[in-house]
Amino acid sequence: AAAEAAVINAVPKQLFIGGSWSDATDGATLDVRDPATGQTLCSVADASPADGMAALDAAVKTQPEMAALSPRERADILTTAFELLHERIDDLALLMTLEMGKPVAEAKGEITYAAEFFRHFASEAVRIDGGYQTAPAGGSRFLITKQPVGPSILITPWNFPMAMGTRKLGPAIAAGCTSVIKPAEQTPLSMLALAAILAEAGLPAGAVNVITCTDAGAVMEPMIKSGLARKLSFTGSTKIGKLLLEQCADKVLRTSMELGGNAPFIVFDDADLDEAVSGAMAAKMRNMGEACTAANRIYVHADVIDEFAALLAERMGGLRVGRGTEDGVDVGPLIDQATLDKVTRLVADAVDRGARVVTGGSAPDGDGYFYTPTVLTGVARDAAMNSEEIFGPVAPLTPFTEEDEVVGLANATRWGLVGYVYTNDLRRAIRVSEALEFGMVGLNQGVVSNPYAPFGGVKESGLGREGGSIGIDEFLETKYIGITV
Ligand code: ADP
């Protein structure tokens, strides 16, 4: 408890604007809660629309200074921040567990993953290149160069409070863009701690500004519509993403959108079942199922579904549920009551439509927003959970028999973030991977997130890619200079 109080005390609780920490102008605050207990941990500043505009002004004013830093200077800031994240990983992980709920070991995994975005983009910052070409008709030359897009608004969700921040801040800083970043109201503390680290790493005052607020719509809309920012990068729900795209249309902002998913996880009868079960555990249970990459629909060949269900239920049933700060806990609480209610509703609907509960199927008694890891089998194709993101520790199994049939089922969704395929048949593996209408495919692999690979979706899962060598392009504008020689 002393360690918990110490990390909560140490984190700044104000807005970070122009390199200084300040209260909201009207003194408003918002409470941050521990989802394992429902208790308030602390409160942080609750920005008003005027505070949001002040943060954006700071980003706009600092843009020329940021653009003038050399690539090496920008890379060095990111490298220092990477090192500081590792030095302080224990405290940062505990802080994340307190505000978000995931077990400390998983929180440490997230800090490592988050830091890796800084390491990756430090090496991309010094590799921004251009081109030189003779016009096909002769005479003039084309000089092609890349410049920072400009001040950027970054909005992140609560499920990965640190990594969703570094995934945007890494390329923004590497490209020479200033930003205002707004973490989710449920999990502001990790971002505030990150802002302090970036300042310590030598980032110029005003290059990254952090605002925390409860009424995101009221604060962000005037900022977006002002046209003072040139870019919006958002990770969150498809519903809010669409609303923000409309707002961005007004001043034609560049956008990157990482929205919802509804990942199919397909197990063919020729797959290695033990590996498929391990993959399903990773794809389902990472972050308690609260990930846009989470396996949402598990299609298993009818010949192996009973064996698969038994193996998966054994693994799921063996997980320990509890407060993420306790040793040996595998599964923490869900983020809030609304998420718990949704999971409960989706399970009830599936059971009403004939699904059988193999393990779990309910919320344990007591405080906090816990849900027992659950395996359902024989889930009807029209069950609500096949067309809605579950965002919880529930694995719904549906049988199939034909390859064409399962590809059709997998693609029959408005989302297209990631699909998983387990098969040992090489030709089938390639055929199905190519046929899946998703931005990413995990082939005999249950986790695709990697800072060095291009992450992103098609259809209503979003626009653009984060990470990989193309991730920095989201924050760069291409300029062509025509030259008469
Ligand atoms: P979730 O359902 O996972 O909470 P949201 O899309 O609601 O997903 O939230 C993701 C992020 O978007 C959070 O930082 C949230 O505060 C922010 N957000 C929510 N509504 C709006 C809005 N109207 N304008 C701007 N940001 C918003």
Tab-separated table of C-alpha atoms in Angstrom, residues 5 106 111-112 143 147 281 283 338 373 384 398-399 402 413 418:
chain	number	residue	atom	x	y	z
A	5	ALA	CA	0.569	5.679	-2.430
A	106	GLU	CA	1.243	-7.259	-18.185
A	111	ILE	CA	5.862	-0.300	-20.740
A	112	THR	CA	8.463	-2.345	-22.642
A	143	LEU	CA	13.342	17.619	-55.871
A	147	GLN	CA	8.410	18.043	-43.911
A	281	MET	CA	-5.272	-17.623	-25.157
A	283	ALA	CA	-5.337	-13.377	-28.801
A	338	ALA	CA	-20.449	-0.198	-18.471
A	373	PRO	CA	-12.772	-16.123	-18.006
A	384	ALA	CA	-24.845	-10.326	-30.858
A	398	THR	CA	-18.626	-21.443	-33.549
A	399	PRO	CA	-18.194	-24.564	-35.739
A	402	GLU	CA	-15.639	-25.568	-45.385
A	413	THR	CA	-18.216	-7.700	-40.808
A	418	VAL	CA	-6.891	-8.356	-37.790
